[in-house]
Coordinates of C-alpha atoms (C1' of nucleotides) and ligand atoms in Angstrom, one line a residue:
Chain A
M1 CA -16.8 -56.2 -70.4
P2 CA -18.1 -54.6 -67.2
T3 CA -16.0 -51.6 -66.2
V4 CA -16.0 -48.9 -63.5
S5 CA -14.4 -45.5 -63.5
S6 CA -12.3 -44.2 -60.7
E7 CA -14.9 -41.5 -60.3
E8 CA -17.7 -44.0 -59.7
L9 CA -15.7 -46.0 -57.2
A10 CA -14.6 -42.9 -55.4
T11 CA -18.1 -41.6 -55.0
A12 CA -19.3 -45.0 -53.8
A13 CA -16.5 -45.2 -51.3
G14 CA -16.6 -41.6 -50.3
V15 CA -13.1 -40.8 -51.2
N16 CA -11.2 -38.7 -53.7
S17 CA -10.9 -40.2 -57.1
A18 CA -7.3 -39.1 -57.6
K19 CA -6.3 -40.9 -54.4
L20 CA -8.0 -44.0 -55.6
R21 CA -6.3 -43.9 -58.9
K22 CA -2.9 -43.4 -57.3
D23 CA -3.5 -46.3 -54.9
F24 CA -4.4 -48.5 -57.8
S25 CA -1.3 -47.4 -59.6
Y26 CA 0.8 -49.0 -56.9
L27 CA -0.6 -52.4 -58.0
G28 CA 0.4 -51.7 -61.6
S29 CA -1.5 -49.9 -64.3
Y30 CA -4.3 -51.9 -65.8
G31 CA -7.0 -49.3 -66.3
T32 CA -8.1 -48.3 -69.8
R33 CA -8.1 -44.6 -70.5
G34 CA -11.4 -43.3 -71.6
V35 CA -13.1 -46.4 -70.2
G36 CA -12.1 -47.3 -66.7
Y37 CA -11.1 -50.4 -64.9
D38 CA -12.2 -53.9 -65.8
V39 CA -14.2 -54.9 -62.7
E40 CA -13.3 -58.5 -62.7
Y41 CA -9.6 -58.0 -63.1
L42 CA -9.6 -55.2 -60.6
V43 CA -11.2 -57.3 -58.0
Y44 CA -8.7 -60.1 -58.6
Q45 CA -5.7 -57.8 -58.4
I46 CA -6.9 -56.2 -55.1
S47 CA -7.8 -59.5 -53.6
R48 CA -4.4 -60.9 -54.4
E49 CA -2.6 -57.9 -53.1
L50 CA -4.6 -57.9 -49.9
G51 CA -4.0 -61.5 -49.3
L52 CA -7.6 -62.6 -49.8
T53 CA -6.8 -65.3 -52.3
Q54 CA -5.6 -67.5 -49.5
D55 CA -7.5 -68.1 -46.3
W56 CA -6.2 -67.4 -42.9
P57 CA -6.8 -69.6 -39.9
V58 CA -7.5 -67.5 -36.8
V59 CA -8.0 -68.3 -33.2
I60 CA -10.2 -66.4 -30.8
V61 CA -9.1 -66.4 -27.2
G62 CA -11.6 -65.5 -24.5
I63 CA -15.1 -66.8 -25.4
G64 CA -17.2 -64.4 -23.4
N65 CA -19.8 -62.0 -24.6
L66 CA -17.6 -60.5 -27.3
G67 CA -15.6 -63.7 -28.2
A68 CA -18.8 -65.6 -28.7
A69 CA -20.3 -62.9 -30.9
L70 CA -17.2 -63.0 -33.0
A71 CA -17.3 -66.7 -33.2
N72 CA -20.9 -66.6 -34.4
Y73 CA -20.2 -63.9 -37.0
G74 CA -20.4 -65.3 -40.5
G75 CA -18.9 -62.3 -42.2
F76 CA -15.3 -63.4 -41.7
A77 CA -15.5 -66.5 -43.8
S78 CA -16.4 -64.5 -46.9
R79 CA -13.3 -62.4 -46.4
G80 CA -11.0 -65.3 -46.3
F81 CA -10.8 -65.9 -42.6
R82 CA -11.5 -69.3 -41.0
V83 CA -12.0 -69.7 -37.3
A84 CA -9.6 -72.5 -36.5
A85 CA -10.4 -72.7 -32.8
L86 CA -12.0 -71.0 -29.8
I87 CA -10.0 -70.9 -26.6
D88 CA -11.0 -70.0 -23.1
A89 CA -9.4 -70.4 -19.7
D90 CA -12.7 -71.4 -18.0
P91 CA -12.7 -75.2 -17.4
A92 CA -16.5 -75.1 -17.4
M93 CA -16.5 -74.0 -21.0
A94 CA -14.2 -76.6 -22.3
G95 CA -15.9 -78.8 -24.8
K96 CA -19.0 -76.7 -24.9
P97 CA -19.9 -75.9 -28.5
V98 CA -20.0 -72.3 -29.6
A99 CA -21.0 -71.5 -33.2
G100 CA -20.5 -75.2 -33.9
L101 CA -17.0 -75.4 -32.6
P102 CA -16.0 -76.9 -29.3
V103 CA -14.3 -74.5 -26.9
R104 CA -10.8 -75.6 -26.1
H105 CA -9.0 -75.0 -22.9
T106 CA -6.1 -72.6 -22.7
D107 CA -3.7 -75.5 -21.9
E108 CA -4.0 -76.5 -25.5
L109 CA -3.2 -73.1 -26.9
E110 CA 0.3 -73.8 -28.1
A111 CA -0.7 -77.1 -29.7
I112 CA -3.6 -75.5 -31.5
I113 CA -1.5 -72.7 -32.9
S114 CA 1.2 -75.0 -34.0
D115 CA -1.0 -77.7 -35.5
N116 CA -3.1 -75.3 -37.5
G117 CA -0.3 -73.0 -38.6
V118 CA -2.2 -70.1 -37.1
S119 CA -0.5 -66.7 -37.5
I120 CA -3.4 -64.4 -36.5
G121 CA -4.9 -64.3 -33.1
V122 CA -7.9 -62.4 -31.6
I123 CA -7.8 -61.5 -28.0
A124 CA -11.2 -61.0 -26.3
T125 CA -10.3 -61.7 -22.7
P126 CA -10.5 -59.3 -19.8
A127 CA -7.7 -56.7 -19.9
G128 CA -6.0 -58.3 -17.0
A129 CA -5.3 -61.5 -18.9
A130 CA -4.6 -59.9 -22.3
Q131 CA -0.8 -59.4 -22.0
Q132 CA -0.3 -62.9 -20.7
V133 CA -2.4 -64.4 -23.5
C134 CA -0.6 -62.2 -26.0
D135 CA 2.8 -63.5 -24.8
R136 CA 1.7 -67.1 -25.1
L137 CA 0.3 -66.5 -28.6
V138 CA 3.5 -64.9 -29.7
A139 CA 5.6 -67.5 -28.2
A140 CA 3.6 -70.1 -30.0
G141 CA 4.1 -68.5 -33.3
V142 CA 1.3 -65.9 -33.8
T143 CA 2.6 -62.8 -35.5
S144 CA -0.6 -60.7 -35.9
I145 CA -3.0 -59.9 -33.1
L146 CA -6.3 -58.2 -33.0
N147 CA -6.9 -56.9 -29.5
F148 CA -10.2 -56.0 -28.0
A149 CA -9.1 -55.7 -24.5
P150 CA -8.5 -52.1 -23.3
T151 CA -4.8 -52.5 -22.8
V152 CA -1.6 -51.5 -24.7
L153 CA 0.1 -54.8 -25.5
S154 CA 3.8 -55.0 -25.7
V155 CA 5.1 -57.3 -28.3
P156 CA 8.5 -58.1 -29.8
E157 CA 9.4 -56.5 -33.1
G158 CA 7.9 -58.3 -36.1
V159 CA 4.6 -58.8 -34.4
D160 CA 1.7 -56.6 -35.5
V161 CA -1.0 -55.6 -33.1
R162 CA -4.2 -53.8 -33.9
K163 CA -6.4 -52.6 -31.1
V164 CA -10.1 -52.1 -31.3
D165 CA -11.3 -50.0 -28.3
L166 CA -15.0 -49.5 -28.5
S167 CA -15.1 -47.2 -25.5
I168 CA -12.7 -44.9 -27.2
E169 CA -14.9 -44.9 -30.4
L170 CA -17.8 -43.7 -28.3
Q171 CA -15.5 -41.1 -26.5
I172 CA -14.5 -39.7 -29.8
L173 CA -18.2 -39.3 -30.8
A174 CA -19.0 -37.7 -27.5
F175 CA -16.1 -35.3 -27.9
H176 CA -17.4 -34.0 -31.2
E177 CA -20.9 -34.1 -29.8
Q178 CA -19.8 -31.8 -27.0
R179 CA -18.3 -29.4 -29.5
K180 CA -21.5 -29.2 -31.5
A181 CA -23.2 -28.0 -28.3
G182 CA -20.9 -25.4 -26.9
E183 CA -18.5 -23.7 -29.2
D184 CA -15.5 -22.4 -27.4
S185 CA -12.1 -21.8 -29.0
A186 CA -10.1 -24.1 -26.8
S187 CA -12.1 -27.1 -27.9
A188 CA -11.9 -26.2 -31.5
A189 CA -8.1 -25.9 -31.4
A190 CA -7.7 -29.3 -29.7
T191 CA -10.0 -31.1 -32.1
A192 CA -7.7 -32.4 -34.8
S193 CA -5.0 -33.5 -32.5
A194 CA -7.1 -35.0 -29.7
A195 CA -9.5 -36.8 -32.1
R196 CA -6.8 -38.5 -33.9
S197 CA -5.0 -39.7 -30.8
G198 CA -7.8 -42.2 -30.4
A199 CA -5.8 -45.3 -29.6
G200 CA -4.6 -45.9 -26.1
G201 CA -6.1 -43.9 -23.2
V202 CA -3.6 -41.8 -21.3
R203 CA -2.9 -43.6 -18.1
S204 CA -0.7 -42.0 -15.4
S205 CA 1.8 -44.4 -13.9
A206 CA 0.5 -43.3 -10.6
S207 CA -3.0 -44.6 -11.2
R208 CA -4.2 -48.1 -10.4
K209 CA -6.2 -50.5 -12.5
G210 CA -9.6 -51.6 -11.1
P211 CA -9.6 -54.7 -8.9
D212 CA -11.2 -56.8 -11.7
G213 CA -8.2 -56.0 -13.9
D214 CA -10.4 -54.8 -16.7
V215 CA -11.0 -51.2 -17.8
P216 CA -8.4 -48.9 -16.2
A217 CA -10.6 -46.5 -14.3
V218 CA -8.5 -43.4 -14.9
M219 CA -11.2 -41.1 -16.0
P220 CA -14.0 -40.2 -13.6
A221 CA -17.4 -41.1 -14.8
Chain B
M1 CA 1.2 -33.8 -4.7
P2 CA 1.4 -36.8 -7.1
T3 CA 2.8 -35.8 -10.4
V4 CA 3.8 -37.4 -13.7
S5 CA 6.2 -36.3 -16.3
S6 CA 5.4 -36.3 -20.0
E7 CA 8.2 -38.8 -20.4
E8 CA 6.6 -41.3 -18.1
L9 CA 3.2 -40.9 -19.7
A10 CA 4.7 -41.2 -23.2
T11 CA 6.5 -44.4 -22.3
A12 CA 3.4 -45.9 -20.8
A13 CA 1.2 -44.9 -23.8
G14 CA 3.8 -45.8 -26.3
V15 CA 4.0 -42.4 -27.9
N16 CA 6.5 -39.6 -28.3
S17 CA 6.8 -37.3 -25.3
A18 CA 6.9 -34.1 -27.3
K19 CA 3.7 -35.0 -29.1
L20 CA 2.1 -35.6 -25.7
R21 CA 3.2 -32.3 -24.4
K22 CA 2.1 -30.5 -27.5
D23 CA -1.4 -32.1 -27.2
F24 CA -1.6 -31.1 -23.5
S25 CA -0.7 -27.6 -24.5
Y26 CA -3.9 -27.2 -26.4
L27 CA -5.8 -27.6 -23.2
G28 CA -3.8 -24.8 -21.7
S29 CA -0.5 -24.9 -19.8
Y30 CA -0.7 -26.4 -16.4
G31 CA 2.4 -28.4 -16.1
T32 CA 5.2 -27.4 -13.8
R33 CA 8.6 -27.2 -15.3
G34 CA 11.1 -29.4 -13.6
V35 CA 8.3 -31.4 -12.0
G36 CA 5.7 -32.5 -14.4
Y37 CA 1.9 -32.6 -14.3
D38 CA -0.4 -32.7 -11.3
V39 CA -2.1 -36.1 -11.9
E40 CA -5.4 -35.1 -10.4
Y41 CA -5.7 -31.9 -12.2
L42 CA -4.6 -33.4 -15.5
V43 CA -7.2 -36.1 -15.3
Y44 CA -9.8 -33.6 -14.5
Q45 CA -8.8 -31.3 -17.5
I46 CA -8.7 -34.2 -19.9
S47 CA -12.0 -35.6 -18.7
R48 CA -13.7 -32.3 -19.1
E49 CA -12.2 -31.6 -22.5
L50 CA -13.2 -35.1 -23.7
G51 CA -16.7 -34.7 -22.4
L52 CA -16.4 -37.4 -19.8
T53 CA -17.7 -35.3 -17.0
Q54 CA -21.3 -35.7 -18.2
D55 CA -22.8 -38.9 -19.1
W56 CA -24.2 -39.8 -22.5
P57 CA -27.2 -41.9 -23.0
V58 CA -26.8 -44.2 -26.0
V59 CA -29.1 -46.6 -27.8
I60 CA -28.1 -49.8 -29.4
V61 CA -30.1 -50.9 -32.4
G62 CA -30.0 -54.5 -33.5
I63 CA -29.7 -56.8 -30.5
G64 CA -28.2 -59.9 -32.1
N65 CA -24.8 -61.5 -31.4
L66 CA -22.9 -58.2 -31.4
G67 CA -25.6 -56.0 -30.0
A68 CA -26.2 -58.2 -27.1
A69 CA -22.4 -58.4 -26.4
L70 CA -22.3 -54.6 -26.3
A71 CA -25.3 -54.4 -24.1
N72 CA -23.6 -56.8 -21.6
Y73 CA -20.4 -54.9 -21.7
G74 CA -19.8 -53.1 -18.4
G75 CA -16.9 -51.0 -19.6
F76 CA -19.0 -48.3 -21.1
A77 CA -20.5 -47.1 -17.9
S78 CA -17.1 -46.2 -16.4
R79 CA -16.4 -44.1 -19.4
G80 CA -19.5 -42.0 -19.0
F81 CA -21.9 -43.9 -21.3
R82 CA -25.2 -45.2 -20.2
V83 CA -27.2 -47.6 -22.3
A84 CA -30.6 -45.9 -22.4
A85 CA -32.3 -48.6 -24.5
L86 CA -32.0 -51.7 -26.6
I87 CA -33.9 -51.7 -29.9
D88 CA -34.6 -54.5 -32.3
A89 CA -37.0 -55.1 -35.1
D90 CA -37.8 -58.7 -34.2
P91 CA -41.2 -58.8 -32.5
A92 CA -40.2 -62.0 -30.8
M93 CA -37.5 -60.1 -28.9
A94 CA -39.7 -57.3 -27.7
G95 CA -39.8 -57.2 -23.9
K96 CA -37.2 -59.9 -23.5
P97 CA -34.6 -58.7 -21.1
V98 CA -31.0 -58.4 -22.2
A99 CA -28.4 -57.3 -19.7
G100 CA -31.2 -56.2 -17.4
L101 CA -32.9 -54.0 -20.0
P102 CA -36.1 -55.0 -21.9
V103 CA -35.6 -55.0 -25.6
R104 CA -37.9 -52.4 -27.2
H105 CA -39.4 -52.7 -30.7
T106 CA -38.3 -50.5 -33.5
D107 CA -41.7 -48.8 -33.6
E108 CA -40.7 -47.1 -30.4
L109 CA -37.4 -45.8 -31.8
E110 CA -38.4 -42.2 -32.3
A111 CA -40.1 -41.9 -28.9
I112 CA -37.1 -43.5 -27.1
I113 CA -34.6 -41.1 -28.7
S114 CA -36.8 -38.1 -28.0
D115 CA -37.7 -39.0 -24.4
N116 CA -34.2 -39.8 -23.3
G117 CA -32.5 -37.0 -25.2
V118 CA -30.2 -39.5 -26.9
S119 CA -27.7 -38.1 -29.3
I120 CA -25.5 -41.1 -29.8
G121 CA -26.7 -44.3 -31.5
V122 CA -25.0 -47.7 -32.1
I123 CA -26.0 -49.7 -35.2
A124 CA -25.5 -53.5 -34.9
T125 CA -28.1 -54.6 -37.4
P126 CA -27.4 -56.5 -40.6
A127 CA -25.9 -54.3 -43.3
G128 CA -29.1 -54.3 -45.3
A129 CA -31.0 -52.5 -42.5
A130 CA -28.2 -50.1 -41.5
Q131 CA -29.0 -47.2 -43.8
Q132 CA -32.7 -47.3 -43.0
V133 CA -32.0 -47.5 -39.2
C134 CA -29.5 -44.7 -39.6
D135 CA -32.0 -42.5 -41.3
R136 CA -34.6 -43.0 -38.6
L137 CA -32.0 -42.3 -35.9
V138 CA -30.9 -39.1 -37.5
A139 CA -34.5 -38.0 -38.2
A140 CA -35.3 -38.6 -34.5
G141 CA -32.4 -36.4 -33.4
V142 CA -29.3 -38.6 -33.2
T143 CA -26.2 -36.8 -34.4
S144 CA -23.5 -39.3 -33.7
I145 CA -23.5 -42.9 -34.9
L146 CA -21.2 -45.8 -34.2
N147 CA -21.7 -48.3 -37.1
F148 CA -20.7 -51.9 -37.0
A149 CA -22.5 -52.9 -40.2
P150 CA -20.2 -53.3 -43.1
T151 CA -21.8 -50.4 -45.1
V152 CA -20.9 -46.9 -45.8
L153 CA -23.7 -44.8 -44.3
S154 CA -24.7 -41.6 -45.9
V155 CA -25.8 -38.9 -43.4
P156 CA -26.6 -35.2 -43.6
E157 CA -23.9 -32.7 -42.7
G158 CA -23.5 -32.3 -39.0
V159 CA -23.9 -35.9 -38.2
D160 CA -20.8 -37.9 -37.3
V161 CA -20.4 -41.5 -38.2
R162 CA -17.6 -43.8 -37.0
K163 CA -17.4 -47.2 -38.6
V164 CA -15.9 -50.3 -37.0
D165 CA -15.3 -53.0 -39.5
L166 CA -13.8 -56.0 -37.9
S167 CA -13.3 -57.9 -41.1
I168 CA -11.2 -55.0 -42.4
E169 CA -9.1 -55.1 -39.2
L170 CA -8.3 -58.7 -39.9
Q171 CA -7.6 -57.9 -43.6
I172 CA -5.1 -55.4 -42.6
L173 CA -3.3 -57.9 -40.4
A174 CA -3.4 -60.5 -43.1
F175 CA -2.0 -58.0 -45.6
H176 CA 1.0 -57.3 -43.4
E177 CA 1.2 -61.0 -42.6
Q178 CA 1.5 -61.7 -46.3
R179 CA 4.3 -59.2 -46.7
K180 CA 6.3 -60.8 -43.9
A181 CA 6.2 -64.1 -45.8
G182 CA 7.0 -63.1 -49.4
E183 CA 9.0 -59.8 -49.9
D184 CA 8.4 -58.4 -53.3
S185 CA 8.8 -54.8 -54.2
A186 CA 5.3 -54.2 -55.5
S187 CA 3.8 -55.1 -52.1
A188 CA 6.2 -53.0 -50.2
A189 CA 5.5 -49.9 -52.3
A190 CA 1.8 -50.3 -51.8
T191 CA 2.0 -50.8 -48.1
A192 CA 1.6 -47.4 -46.6
S193 CA -1.2 -46.3 -48.8
A194 CA -3.2 -49.5 -48.8
A195 CA -2.9 -50.2 -45.1
R196 CA -4.1 -46.8 -44.2
S197 CA -7.1 -46.9 -46.5
G198 CA -8.6 -49.3 -44.0
A199 CA -12.1 -48.0 -43.9
G200 CA -14.7 -48.9 -46.4
G201 CA -14.1 -51.8 -48.8
V202 CA -13.9 -50.9 -52.4
R203 CA -17.1 -51.9 -54.0
S204 CA -17.8 -51.6 -57.6
S205 CA -21.1 -50.1 -58.6
A206 CA -21.6 -53.1 -60.9
S207 CA -21.4 -55.6 -58.0
R208 CA -24.3 -57.0 -56.1
K209 CA -24.8 -57.5 -52.4
G210 CA -25.5 -60.9 -51.2
P211 CA -29.1 -62.0 -50.9
D212 CA -29.0 -61.7 -47.1
G213 CA -28.1 -58.1 -47.5
D214 CA -25.2 -58.4 -45.2
V215 CA -21.5 -58.5 -46.2
P216 CA -21.1 -57.4 -49.8
A217 CA -19.4 -60.4 -51.4
V218 CA -17.1 -58.5 -53.7
M219 CA -13.9 -60.2 -52.9
P220 CA -13.5 -63.9 -53.7
A221 CA -12.8 -66.0 -50.6
Chain C
dC1 C1' 20.6 -15.7 -3.1
dC2 C1' 22.8 -18.3 -6.6
dA3 C1' 24.0 -22.4 -9.2
dT4 C1' 22.3 -26.4 -11.0
dC5 C1' 19.3 -29.7 -12.6
dT6 C1' 14.9 -31.3 -14.4
dT7 C1' 11.1 -30.8 -17.3
dT8 C1' 7.9 -28.0 -19.8
dG9 C1' 6.3 -25.4 -23.9
dT10 C1' 7.1 -24.6 -28.6
dG11 C1' 9.4 -22.9 -33.1
dC12 C1' 10.9 -25.3 -36.9
dA13 C1' 11.9 -28.8 -40.1
dC14 C1' 11.0 -33.1 -41.9
dG15 C1' 8.1 -36.7 -43.9
dC16 C1' 4.0 -38.3 -45.8
dG17 C1' -0.5 -38.6 -47.4
dT18 C1' -3.8 -36.1 -50.1
dT19 C1' -5.5 -33.3 -53.8
dC20 C1' -5.0 -30.6 -57.9
dA21 C1' -4.4 -30.3 -62.5
dC22 C1' -3.1 -31.8 -66.9
dA23 C1' -0.8 -34.2 -70.6
dA24 C1' -1.2 -38.6 -72.7
dA25 C1' -3.8 -42.5 -74.0
dG26 C1' -7.3 -44.9 -76.0
dG27 C1' -12.1 -45.8 -77.4
dC28 C1' -15.5 -44.4 -80.6
dA29 C1' -18.2 -42.0 -84.0
dT30 C1' -18.0 -40.0 -88.5
Chain D
dA1 C1' -8.1 -42.4 -90.9
dT2 C1' -9.1 -38.4 -88.1
dG3 C1' -10.9 -35.7 -84.6
dC4 C1' -13.4 -35.6 -80.3
dC5 C1' -14.4 -37.0 -75.8
dT6 C1' -13.6 -39.5 -71.7
dT7 C1' -10.7 -41.2 -68.2
dT8 C1' -6.2 -42.7 -66.7
dG9 C1' -1.7 -42.0 -64.6
dT10 C1' 1.3 -38.9 -62.2
dG11 C1' 4.3 -34.6 -61.3
dA12 C1' 4.0 -31.1 -58.2
dA13 C1' 2.0 -28.4 -54.6
dC14 C1' -0.3 -28.3 -50.4
dG15 C1' -1.6 -29.3 -45.6
dC16 C1' -0.8 -31.5 -41.5
dG17 C1' 0.8 -34.3 -38.0
dT18 C1' 5.1 -35.7 -35.8
dG19 C1' 9.6 -35.4 -33.8
dC20 C1' 13.7 -32.8 -32.8
dA21 C1' 16.0 -29.6 -30.2
dC22 C1' 16.4 -25.9 -27.1
dA23 C1' 15.4 -21.8 -24.4
dA24 C1' 12.7 -20.6 -20.5
dA25 C1' 10.8 -21.8 -16.1
dG26 C1' 10.8 -23.3 -11.8
dA27 C1' 12.1 -26.4 -8.1
dT28 C1' 15.8 -27.7 -5.1
dG29 C1' 20.1 -27.7 -2.5
dG30 C1' 24.0 -25.4 -0.9
Ligands
NAD1 N1 -18.4 -57.1 -24.7 C1 -18.2 -56.0 -25.4 O1 -19.0 -55.5 -26.1 C2 -16.9 -55.3 -25.3 C3 -16.8 -54.0 -25.7 C4 -15.5 -53.4 -25.6 C5 -14.5 -54.1 -25.1 N2 -14.6 -55.3 -24.7 C6 -13.4 -56.0 -24.1 O2 -13.4 -57.3 -24.7 C7 -12.9 -58.2 -23.7 C8 -13.9 -59.3 -23.5 O3 -15.2 -58.7 -23.1 P1 -16.4 -59.6 -22.8 O4 -17.5 -58.8 -22.5 O5 -16.5 -60.7 -23.8 O6 -15.9 -60.3 -21.4 P2 -16.4 -61.6 -20.7 O7 -16.1 -61.6 -19.3 O8 -17.8 -61.9 -21.1 O9 -15.5 -62.7 -21.4 C9 -14.2 -62.9 -21.1 C10 -13.8 -64.4 -21.4 O10 -12.4 -64.5 -21.3 C11 -12.1 -65.7 -20.6 N3 -10.8 -65.6 -20.0 C12 -10.4 -65.0 -18.9 N4 -9.1 -65.1 -18.7 C13 -8.6 -65.8 -19.8 C14 -7.3 -66.3 -20.1 N5 -6.3 -66.0 -19.4 N6 -7.2 -67.1 -21.2 C15 -8.3 -67.3 -22.0 N7 -9.5 -66.9 -21.7 C16 -9.7 -66.2 -20.6 C17 -13.2 -65.8 -19.6 O11 -13.4 -67.2 -19.2 C18 -14.4 -65.3 -20.4 O12 -15.1 -66.4 -21.0 C19 -12.7 -57.4 -22.4 O13 -11.3 -57.0 -22.3 C20 -13.5 -56.2 -22.6 O14 -13.0 -55.0 -22.0 C21 -15.8 -56.0 -24.7
NAD2 N1 -21.1 -60.5 -34.6 C1 -19.9 -60.0 -34.9 O1 -18.9 -60.4 -34.2 C2 -19.7 -59.0 -36.0 C3 -18.5 -58.8 -36.4 C4 -18.3 -57.8 -37.4 C5 -19.4 -57.2 -38.0 N2 -20.6 -57.5 -37.5 C6 -21.8 -56.8 -38.1 O2 -22.6 -56.3 -37.1 C7 -23.9 -56.5 -37.5 C8 -24.7 -57.3 -36.5 O3 -24.0 -58.6 -36.4 P1 -24.7 -59.8 -35.6 O4 -23.7 -60.9 -35.6 O5 -25.0 -59.3 -34.2 O6 -26.0 -60.1 -36.4 P2 -27.3 -60.8 -35.9 O7 -28.0 -61.3 -37.0 O8 -27.0 -61.7 -34.8 O9 -28.1 -59.6 -35.2 C9 -28.8 -58.7 -36.0 C10 -30.0 -58.1 -35.2 O10 -30.5 -57.0 -35.8 C11 -31.9 -57.1 -35.8 N3 -32.5 -56.3 -36.9 C12 -32.6 -56.6 -38.2 N4 -33.1 -55.6 -38.9 C13 -33.4 -54.6 -38.0 C14 -33.9 -53.3 -38.1 N5 -34.3 -52.9 -39.3 N6 -34.0 -52.6 -37.0 C15 -33.6 -53.1 -35.8 N7 -33.1 -54.3 -35.6 C16 -33.0 -55.1 -36.7 C17 -32.2 -58.5 -35.9 O11 -33.5 -58.8 -35.3 C18 -31.1 -59.2 -35.1 O12 -31.5 -59.3 -33.7 C19 -23.9 -57.0 -38.9 O13 -24.0 -56.0 -39.8 C20 -22.6 -57.6 -39.0 O14 -22.1 -57.6 -40.3 C21 -20.8 -58.4 -36.5

DNA sequence: CCATCTTTGTGCACGCGTTCACAAAGGCAT
DNA sequence: ATGCCTTTGTGAACGCGTGCACAAAGATGG
């Protein structure tokens, strides 16, 4: 019976072994002392707990550069996610196949969500359209949203939103990069706090969004 | 003089106003009691502290679906990032223009990093190539890496790595989604811990990667 | 010049995740 | 069967970010 110890797993994942054991303990105790965890059973338990035993239909809204890349990505299927539909507002794209799926027009959004029982939506539209798209998704029954647009979405309670802001990822790297260069005390003190507040750029209510409605140009370049 | 209160900013950003004030206090105290913060000065201070006053040349390695999308993304420039070069191992792509830049071959990687003084690299290659690319980037002088490949990179001390794993983002949503459906105590107890351990999938040392060297197929679909 | 009102800056406490450290458990060899 | 060795499961301590609550500061109007 193939087994792994918490220590091996911890090293591979780059985390503390005690944390890992404690996390596993929440799923019940099925390790064997002196031996470790049965790999097969462990994988099954985690998969089930994480909801990977069922597969989730998702829709991607906004089939531009990013949306198309996501649609073409094969890695989601192996994690239990199935792209149910690609949706875009551009009439010129309607029907055009992307990654083997025909792009559907936004008009059909509600029907698509409903017909496929979709509860997870991905937003890859320009920031200006994100809130509006979000509202329609939620109204149609979506309760989990992965947002790539650089905007803070407001949603009713019960709806989960995760935001992926690639610019901020780079900013965080640049921030630390800057600290490596010049070491002054002020920067050092602010590190922990500032670095963690990664999500959601600070935007003054007095500032304006750019004309294109995309990235709010608050910070000077 | 246009000003904003911490309360206004906090509401807009969806955070606590005290936290916001405390964060600002690390940059020094330049708010005016009874009035708020001078917008212009605040923006300047934050920009400077975050390293947005200078611009950072970045290279993108792996110009496939995702790499090309990133290259085409205009949002980075306004945040102080300039795409210095696009690099790919595929000889067929060499010279081909993507987003106005000619794709350079991997052979030139070291020269490009060095010539442009690049300290930030983006990895968008298949997982199988990520560590190798990472090593070359680091050896050439890159000290910050944004990694999109689903792999834990090992780097020498002093090098920062941020990993963006979109599959895991979806998994986290699916996990909460599952909890909304069936409420059992075990799931509830594991929530906080499991949801936060988002980065880095658990991979047993006994498991194998897929033949394509991309997403490790540990979890059953 | 004083009273009042608004908003900052921050000490302090709370909550929570992380890590340590170790007793208990169980395999395994003798 | 017994003792040893390895590894789990977890109680307790630690560290840290977050939020509360309030005194001090400063603007503003009378
Ligand atoms: N491309 C990237 O690498 C990248 C990186 C970081 C963030 N982002 C963000 O992701 C989003 C998409 O980026 P992109 O580069 O793919 O942009 P894009 O302009 O290439 O694509 C946007 C797509 O959304 C569609 N669209 C516009 N309004 C819509 C609506 N109301 N309903 C449905 N579809 C609509 C457009 O027709 C277009 O196809 C943007 O918010 C961008 O800021 C992109
Ligand atoms: N496309 C997505 O939406 C998406 C989503 C999540 C994760 N990812 C991850 O991002 C990475 C890229 O995804 P993709 O869809 O763009 O893949 P892709 O196959 O379209 O592109 C990969 C590119 O990397 C190049 N490459 C391969 N080996 C290289 C090397 N050693 N040096 C330089 N370049 C090399 C290839 O020539 C190709 O152009 C993968 O690791 C994938 O798992 C992608």
